[in-house]
């Protein structure tokens, strides 16, 4: 008997019919002889709607009240799901983040998990029930409800799986898994059957939307295997595991798929030879291509080229709460340097403001902020130690 944590995203529980479908899926897993703990997101666009309502009342709502409001979304889906499981003849208990023992720090809106003590969840499982936990939320030392940041239910699921010492954490979503590129843009993109944590971290941090970055970090830290799959089919999705396991599982899957032959290839609509060419253990492996078109590029020109200047620039940005992504510094022969960096598009106005205000103090000549940039990342292990990949990448870019 295995202990499985299943997480269902907002699109999988968008309406009562979907909730019933998810309930049947959970019961199926349970009836196959497993213990099942579930983490749910809020239904459909509930979280966005709650935020809109708040902003229509107060353009700058108190952070504590905002978290109190947003945690309500997951309370609705968790209780309805428990009812759906009950109506389908099985048993379930729902728990808020606080009841499930999610202790966090006090950063409303972006709280970090300090500890998970899922005693009540475990007792429910011991009684033979399904335990359903509201994702994305916890409680701080003062007893106030906190949220983990948008997309936080993925992280809740992994944290619960780790705390319960589950065998696997399944993340159910509306796509078949992690793809080699965004299938809406690249029609030939393929599902990645197995990927290592490092590559998945890069995919998430470079713009892949399937899994929240923090969830992958958490899984890697504790070695919790993840299975990203669709809640709308029973197809196998993407397994996220340590690199060594990836090699082994890939060759296992290869055989598995070949044995199942017709069935699997019909489902996946591609030839298995394509998916698993006979790679040696040292062939460079590209897992996928991630992109992000939401960033902005800022360049600070002619900064005095002395030690400590970059530190000053980024300290000021940090103090303003700006999250910097990529940084490039190029020194000129004139004794000055240009510093370029990217930030989330939503932070562009803030950057503009900070640089304007600090120009005199920092002594740079000018700056500009360009929202019209995109980031493309080729991700995979083995690239550091193989030549020719950058050449291929830039040739492909220039061809297009
Ligand atoms: N409901 C939250 C959000 O929309 C958390 C989540 O779905 O993971 O961000
Ligand atoms: Mg999500």
Coordinates of C-alpha atoms and ligand atoms in Angstrom, one line a residue:
X1 CA 0.0 0.0 0.0
X2 CA 1.3 3.4 -1.0
X3 CA 0.7 6.9 0.5
X4 CA -0.1 9.2 -2.4
X5 CA -0.5 13.0 -2.3
X6 CA -2.6 14.3 -5.1
X7 CA -2.8 18.0 -5.9
X8 CA -5.6 19.4 -8.1
X9 CA -5.2 22.8 -9.7
X10 CA -8.0 25.4 -10.2
X11 CA -8.9 24.3 -13.7
X12 CA -9.4 20.7 -12.5
X13 CA -12.0 21.8 -9.9
X14 CA -13.5 24.7 -11.8
X15 CA -17.2 23.7 -11.4
X16 CA -19.3 21.2 -9.6
X17 CA -19.1 18.6 -12.4
X18 CA -15.3 18.9 -12.4
X19 CA -15.3 18.5 -8.6
X20 CA -17.3 15.3 -9.0
X21 CA -14.9 14.0 -11.6
X22 CA -11.9 14.7 -9.3
X23 CA -13.8 13.0 -6.5
X24 CA -14.2 9.8 -8.6
X25 CA -10.5 9.9 -9.5
X26 CA -9.5 10.2 -5.8
X27 CA -11.8 7.3 -4.9
X28 CA -10.3 5.2 -7.7
X29 CA -6.8 5.7 -6.3
X30 CA -8.1 4.9 -2.8
X31 CA -9.9 1.7 -4.0
X32 CA -6.7 0.6 -5.6
X33 CA -5.4 0.2 -2.1
X34 CA -3.6 3.5 -1.5
X35 CA -3.8 6.1 1.3
X36 CA -4.7 9.4 -0.4
X37 CA -4.1 12.9 0.9
X38 CA -5.3 15.7 -1.4
X39 CA -4.3 19.3 -1.8
X40 CA -6.7 21.6 -3.8
X41 CA -6.5 25.0 -5.3
X42 CA -9.3 27.4 -5.5
X43 CA -12.0 26.8 -8.1
X44 CA -11.2 28.3 -11.6
X45 CA -10.5 32.0 -11.4
X46 CA -11.7 32.4 -7.8
X47 CA -8.4 33.8 -6.5
X48 CA -8.3 36.4 -9.3
X49 CA -12.0 37.3 -8.6
X50 CA -11.3 37.8 -4.9
X51 CA -8.4 40.0 -5.6
X52 CA -10.5 42.1 -8.0
X53 CA -13.2 42.5 -5.4
X54 CA -10.7 43.6 -2.8
X55 CA -9.1 46.2 -5.2
X56 CA -12.5 47.6 -6.0
X57 CA -13.0 48.4 -2.4
X58 CA -9.4 49.5 -1.4
X59 CA -6.6 50.0 -3.9
X60 CA -4.1 49.2 -1.3
X61 CA -5.7 46.6 1.0
X62 CA -4.0 45.6 4.3
X63 CA -1.9 42.5 3.7
X64 CA -3.4 40.6 6.6
X65 CA -7.0 41.1 5.3
X66 CA -5.9 40.2 1.8
X67 CA -4.6 36.8 3.0
X68 CA -7.7 36.3 5.1
X69 CA -9.7 36.8 1.9
X70 CA -7.6 34.7 -0.4
X71 CA -7.5 31.7 1.9
X72 CA -11.3 31.5 1.5
X73 CA -11.0 30.3 -2.1
X74 CA -9.3 27.1 -1.2
X75 CA -11.8 26.5 1.7
X76 CA -14.6 26.5 -0.8
X77 CA -13.0 23.9 -3.0
X78 CA -11.8 21.7 -0.2
X79 CA -15.2 21.4 1.5
X80 CA -17.1 20.9 -1.8
X81 CA -14.6 18.2 -2.8
X82 CA -15.1 16.4 0.6
X83 CA -18.9 16.5 0.0
X84 CA -18.4 15.1 -3.5
X85 CA -16.4 12.2 -2.1
X86 CA -19.1 11.7 0.5
X87 CA -21.8 11.8 -2.1
X88 CA -19.9 9.1 -4.1
X89 CA -20.0 6.8 -1.1
X90 CA -16.6 7.3 0.4
X91 CA -15.2 9.3 3.3
X92 CA -13.2 12.5 3.4
X93 CA -12.3 15.3 5.9
X94 CA -11.2 18.7 4.7
X95 CA -8.7 20.8 6.6
X96 CA -7.6 24.4 6.3
X97 CA -3.8 25.1 6.0
X98 CA -3.8 25.9 9.7
X99 CA -5.7 22.8 10.7
X100 CA -3.4 20.7 8.6
X101 CA -0.4 22.1 10.5
X102 CA 1.2 24.4 7.9
X103 CA 3.3 26.8 10.0
X104 CA 4.7 29.8 8.1
X105 CA 6.6 33.0 8.7
X106 CA 4.6 36.3 8.9
X107 CA 5.1 37.5 5.3
X108 CA 1.6 38.0 4.2
X109 CA 1.2 37.2 0.5
X110 CA 4.5 35.5 0.1
X111 CA 4.8 33.4 3.3
X112 CA 7.4 30.7 3.5
X113 CA 6.8 27.4 5.2
X114 CA 8.6 26.9 8.5
X115 CA 7.2 23.5 9.5
X116 CA 4.4 21.1 8.6
X117 CA 2.8 19.1 11.4
X118 CA 0.0 17.2 9.7
X119 CA -1.3 15.3 12.8
X120 CA -5.0 15.7 11.9
X121 CA -4.3 14.7 8.3
X122 CA -2.6 11.5 9.5
X123 CA -5.4 10.7 11.9
X124 CA -7.9 11.0 9.1
X125 CA -5.8 8.7 6.9
X126 CA -5.4 6.2 9.8
X127 CA -9.2 6.1 10.0
X128 CA -9.3 5.1 6.4
X129 CA -10.6 8.5 5.1
X130 CA -9.3 10.7 2.4
X131 CA -7.8 13.9 3.8
X132 CA -8.2 17.1 1.8
X133 CA -6.1 20.1 2.5
X134 CA -6.5 23.6 1.4
X135 CA -3.5 24.6 -0.7
X136 CA -1.6 27.9 -0.8
X137 CA -2.1 28.7 2.9
X138 CA -0.8 28.4 6.4
X139 CA -0.8 30.1 9.7
X140 CA 1.8 32.4 11.3
X141 CA 3.0 32.4 14.9
X142 CA 0.4 35.0 15.8
X143 CA -2.3 32.7 14.6
X144 CA -3.1 34.7 11.4
X145 CA -3.9 33.1 8.1
X146 CA -1.1 33.5 5.5
X147 CA -0.7 32.7 1.8
X148 CA 2.4 31.3 0.1
X149 CA 2.1 33.5 -3.1
X150 CA 0.4 32.8 -6.4
X151 CA 0.6 29.2 -7.6
X152 CA 1.4 28.2 -4.0
X153 CA -0.7 25.1 -3.9
X154 CA 2.0 23.1 -5.8
X155 CA 4.3 23.9 -2.9
X156 CA 1.7 23.0 -0.3
X157 CA 1.3 19.6 -2.0
X158 CA 5.0 18.8 -1.9
X159 CA 5.4 20.0 1.6
X160 CA 2.5 17.8 2.7
X161 CA 4.0 14.8 0.8
X162 CA 7.3 15.4 2.6
X163 CA 5.7 15.8 6.0
X164 CA 3.7 12.6 5.6
X165 CA 6.7 10.7 4.0
X166 CA 4.5 9.9 1.0
X167 CA 5.7 7.7 -1.8
X168 CA 4.9 10.2 -4.5
X169 CA 3.3 13.6 -5.0
X170 CA 1.0 13.8 -8.1
X171 CA 0.3 17.2 -9.5
X172 CA -2.9 17.1 -11.6
X173 CA -3.4 19.9 -14.1
X174 CA -5.0 20.6 -17.5
X175 CA -2.0 19.6 -19.6
X176 CA -0.4 16.2 -20.1
X177 CA 2.8 17.0 -18.3
X178 CA 5.9 19.1 -18.9
X179 CA 6.7 19.7 -22.6
X180 CA 9.9 20.3 -24.5
X181 CA 8.6 23.8 -25.3
X182 CA 5.2 25.6 -25.0
X183 CA 2.9 23.5 -27.3
X184 CA 0.8 26.5 -28.0
X185 CA 3.8 28.1 -29.7
X186 CA 5.8 25.0 -30.9
X187 CA 3.4 22.4 -32.3
X188 CA 6.1 19.8 -32.5
X189 CA 6.8 20.1 -28.7
X190 CA 6.8 16.7 -27.0
X191 CA 5.9 15.6 -23.5
X192 CA 9.0 14.9 -21.4
X193 CA 8.5 11.5 -19.8
X194 CA 11.2 11.9 -17.1
X195 CA 13.2 15.0 -16.1
X196 CA 15.7 15.6 -13.3
X197 CA 15.1 18.3 -10.6
X198 CA 17.9 20.6 -11.8
X199 CA 16.5 20.8 -15.3
X200 CA 13.0 21.3 -14.1
X201 CA 14.2 24.1 -11.8
X202 CA 15.7 25.8 -14.8
X203 CA 12.5 25.3 -16.8
X204 CA 10.4 26.8 -14.1
X205 CA 12.7 29.7 -13.4
X206 CA 13.0 30.4 -17.2
X207 CA 9.3 30.8 -17.8
X208 CA 7.7 27.3 -17.9
X209 CA 4.4 27.7 -16.1
X210 CA 3.6 24.1 -15.4
X211 CA 5.1 24.0 -11.9
X212 CA 5.9 26.8 -9.4
X213 CA 9.6 27.2 -8.8
X214 CA 9.3 26.9 -5.1
X215 CA 7.6 23.5 -5.4
X216 CA 10.4 22.1 -7.4
X217 CA 13.0 23.5 -5.0
X218 CA 11.1 21.9 -2.1
X219 CA 10.9 18.5 -3.9
X220 CA 14.5 18.5 -4.7
X221 CA 15.6 19.4 -1.2
X222 CA 13.7 16.4 0.2
X223 CA 14.0 14.1 -2.8
X224 CA 10.2 13.8 -3.2
X225 CA 9.4 12.4 -6.6
X226 CA 6.7 14.4 -8.6
X227 CA 4.4 13.2 -11.3
X228 CA 2.8 16.0 -13.3
X229 CA -0.2 14.8 -15.2
X230 CA -3.6 15.6 -16.6
X231 CA -6.7 15.3 -14.5
X232 CA -8.7 14.9 -17.7
X233 CA -7.0 11.7 -18.9
X234 CA -5.3 8.6 -17.4
X235 CA -2.2 9.1 -19.5
X236 CA 1.2 9.0 -17.9
X237 CA 2.6 12.5 -17.5
X238 CA 6.1 13.7 -16.6
X239 CA 8.1 12.2 -13.7
X240 CA 10.5 14.6 -11.9
X241 CA 13.2 12.7 -10.1
X242 CA 16.9 13.0 -9.3
X243 CA 19.3 12.8 -12.3
X244 CA 20.5 9.2 -11.6
X245 CA 16.9 7.9 -11.3
X246 CA 16.1 9.7 -14.5
X247 CA 18.6 7.7 -16.5
X248 CA 17.3 4.4 -15.0
X249 CA 13.7 5.2 -15.4
X250 CA 14.1 6.5 -18.9
X251 CA 15.4 3.2 -20.0
X252 CA 12.8 1.3 -18.0
X253 CA 10.0 3.5 -19.5
X254 CA 11.5 2.9 -22.9
X255 CA 11.0 -0.9 -22.5
X256 CA 7.6 -0.4 -20.8
X257 CA 6.4 1.7 -23.7
X258 CA 7.8 -0.7 -26.3
X259 CA 6.0 -3.6 -24.6
X260 CA 2.7 -1.8 -24.5
X261 CA 3.4 -1.0 -28.1
X262 CA 0.3 0.1 -30.0
X263 CA -1.6 1.4 -27.0
X264 CA 0.9 3.8 -25.7
X265 CA 2.0 5.1 -29.0
X266 CA -1.7 5.8 -29.9
X267 CA -2.0 7.8 -26.7
X268 CA 1.1 9.7 -27.2
X269 CA 0.9 10.1 -30.9
X270 CA 4.6 9.9 -31.6
X271 CA 7.1 7.2 -32.3
X272 CA 9.0 5.8 -29.3
X273 CA 12.2 5.8 -31.3
X274 CA 11.9 9.6 -31.5
X275 CA 11.4 10.0 -27.8
X276 CA 14.2 7.8 -26.7
X277 CA 17.0 7.6 -29.2
X278 CA 19.7 5.3 -28.0
X279 CA 21.7 7.8 -26.0
X280 CA 25.0 7.0 -24.4
X281 CA 25.4 8.1 -20.8
X282 CA 27.6 11.1 -21.7
X283 CA 25.7 12.5 -24.7
X284 CA 24.6 16.1 -23.9
X285 CA 21.0 16.2 -23.0
X286 CA 18.6 19.1 -23.7
X287 CA 15.5 18.7 -21.7
X288 CA 13.6 21.5 -23.2
X289 CA 13.3 25.1 -24.2
X290 CA 11.6 27.6 -21.9
X291 CA 10.6 31.2 -22.6
X292 CA 9.3 34.2 -20.9
X293 CA 8.0 37.3 -22.6
X294 CA 7.0 39.1 -19.5
X295 CA 10.3 40.5 -18.4
X296 CA 11.8 44.0 -18.9
X297 CA 15.4 44.9 -19.5
X298 CA 17.0 47.8 -17.7
X299 CA 20.4 49.2 -18.6
X300 CA 22.3 51.7 -16.4
X301 CA 24.9 53.4 -18.5
X302 CA 28.3 54.7 -17.6
X303 CA 28.4 53.8 -13.9
X304 CA 31.8 54.7 -12.4
X305 CA 33.8 51.5 -12.7
X306 CA 34.8 51.0 -9.1
X307 CA 34.3 48.1 -6.8
X308 CA 31.0 48.5 -4.9
X309 CA 29.0 50.3 -7.5
X310 CA 27.0 47.3 -8.7
X311 CA 26.4 46.4 -5.0
X312 CA 24.9 49.9 -4.5
X313 CA 22.7 49.7 -7.5
X314 CA 21.3 46.3 -6.5
X315 CA 21.0 47.2 -2.9
X316 CA 18.7 50.1 -3.8
X317 CA 16.6 47.9 -6.0
X318 CA 16.4 45.3 -3.2
X319 CA 15.3 47.9 -0.8
X320 CA 12.5 48.8 -3.2
X321 CA 11.5 45.1 -3.2
X322 CA 12.5 44.5 -6.9
X323 CA 13.4 41.0 -7.8
X324 CA 16.3 41.0 -10.3
X325 CA 16.7 38.0 -12.7
X326 CA 19.7 38.2 -15.1
X327 CA 22.6 40.6 -14.7
X328 CA 25.3 41.5 -17.2
X329 CA 28.1 44.0 -16.6
X330 CA 30.3 45.3 -19.3
X331 CA 33.2 47.7 -18.7
X332 CA 34.2 50.3 -21.2
X333 CA 37.7 51.7 -21.7
X334 CA 36.4 55.0 -20.4
X335 CA 36.6 53.9 -16.8
X336 CA 32.8 53.4 -16.6
X337 CA 30.7 50.3 -16.9
X338 CA 27.2 49.5 -18.2
X339 CA 25.0 47.3 -16.1
X340 CA 22.1 45.5 -17.7
X341 CA 19.6 43.5 -15.8
X342 CA 16.1 42.0 -16.3
X343 CA 13.2 42.2 -13.9
X344 CA 9.6 41.0 -14.1
X345 CA 7.6 43.4 -16.3
X346 CA 5.4 44.3 -13.4
X347 CA 8.4 45.8 -11.6
X348 CA 9.5 48.0 -14.6
X349 CA 7.8 51.2 -13.3
X350 CA 9.4 50.7 -9.8
X351 CA 12.9 50.3 -11.4
X352 CA 12.3 53.5 -13.4
X353 CA 11.4 55.3 -10.3
X354 CA 14.3 54.1 -8.2
X355 CA 16.9 54.8 -10.9
X356 CA 15.5 58.3 -11.5
X357 CA 15.7 59.1 -7.8
X358 CA 19.2 57.7 -7.3
X359 CA 20.9 58.9 -10.4
X360 CA 22.7 61.8 -8.7
X361 CA 23.8 59.7 -5.8
X362 CA 25.1 56.8 -8.0
X363 CA 26.7 59.1 -10.6
X364 CA 25.7 57.2 -13.7
X365 CA 25.1 59.0 -17.0
X366 CA 21.8 57.6 -18.1
X367 CA 19.5 54.6 -18.0
X368 CA 16.7 53.0 -20.0
X369 CA 14.0 50.4 -19.3
X370 CA 12.9 48.3 -22.3
X371 CA 9.7 46.2 -21.8
X372 CA 10.0 44.8 -25.3
X373 CA 12.3 41.8 -24.6
X374 CA 11.9 38.1 -24.4
X375 CA 14.0 35.4 -22.7
X376 CA 14.6 32.0 -24.3
X377 CA 16.5 29.3 -22.4
X378 CA 17.8 26.0 -23.5
X379 CA 17.8 23.7 -20.5
X380 CA 19.5 20.5 -19.8
X381 CA 22.3 18.7 -17.9
X382 CA 25.6 18.1 -19.7
X383 CA 25.7 21.4 -21.5
X384 CA 28.5 22.8 -19.4
X385 CA 30.8 20.1 -20.5
X386 CA 30.0 19.9 -24.3
X387 CA 30.8 22.3 -27.0
X388 CA 28.7 23.3 -29.9
X389 CA 25.4 23.8 -28.2
X390 CA 25.5 27.6 -28.1
X391 CA 26.4 27.5 -31.8
X392 CA 23.4 25.4 -32.6
X393 CA 21.2 27.6 -30.5
X394 CA 22.2 30.9 -32.1
X395 CA 22.0 29.3 -35.6
X396 CA 18.5 28.2 -34.9
X397 CA 17.6 31.7 -33.6
X398 CA 19.1 33.5 -36.6
X399 CA 17.4 31.0 -39.0
X400 CA 14.1 32.2 -37.7
Ligands
LIG1 N1 -5.3 29.7 -5.7 C1 -4.0 30.2 -5.7 C2 -3.7 31.0 -7.0 O1 -4.5 31.1 -7.8 C3 -3.0 29.1 -5.4 C4 -2.9 28.1 -6.5 O2 -3.7 27.9 -7.3 O3 -1.8 27.4 -6.5 O4 -2.6 31.5 -7.1
LIG2 MG1 -0.9 26.4 -10.6

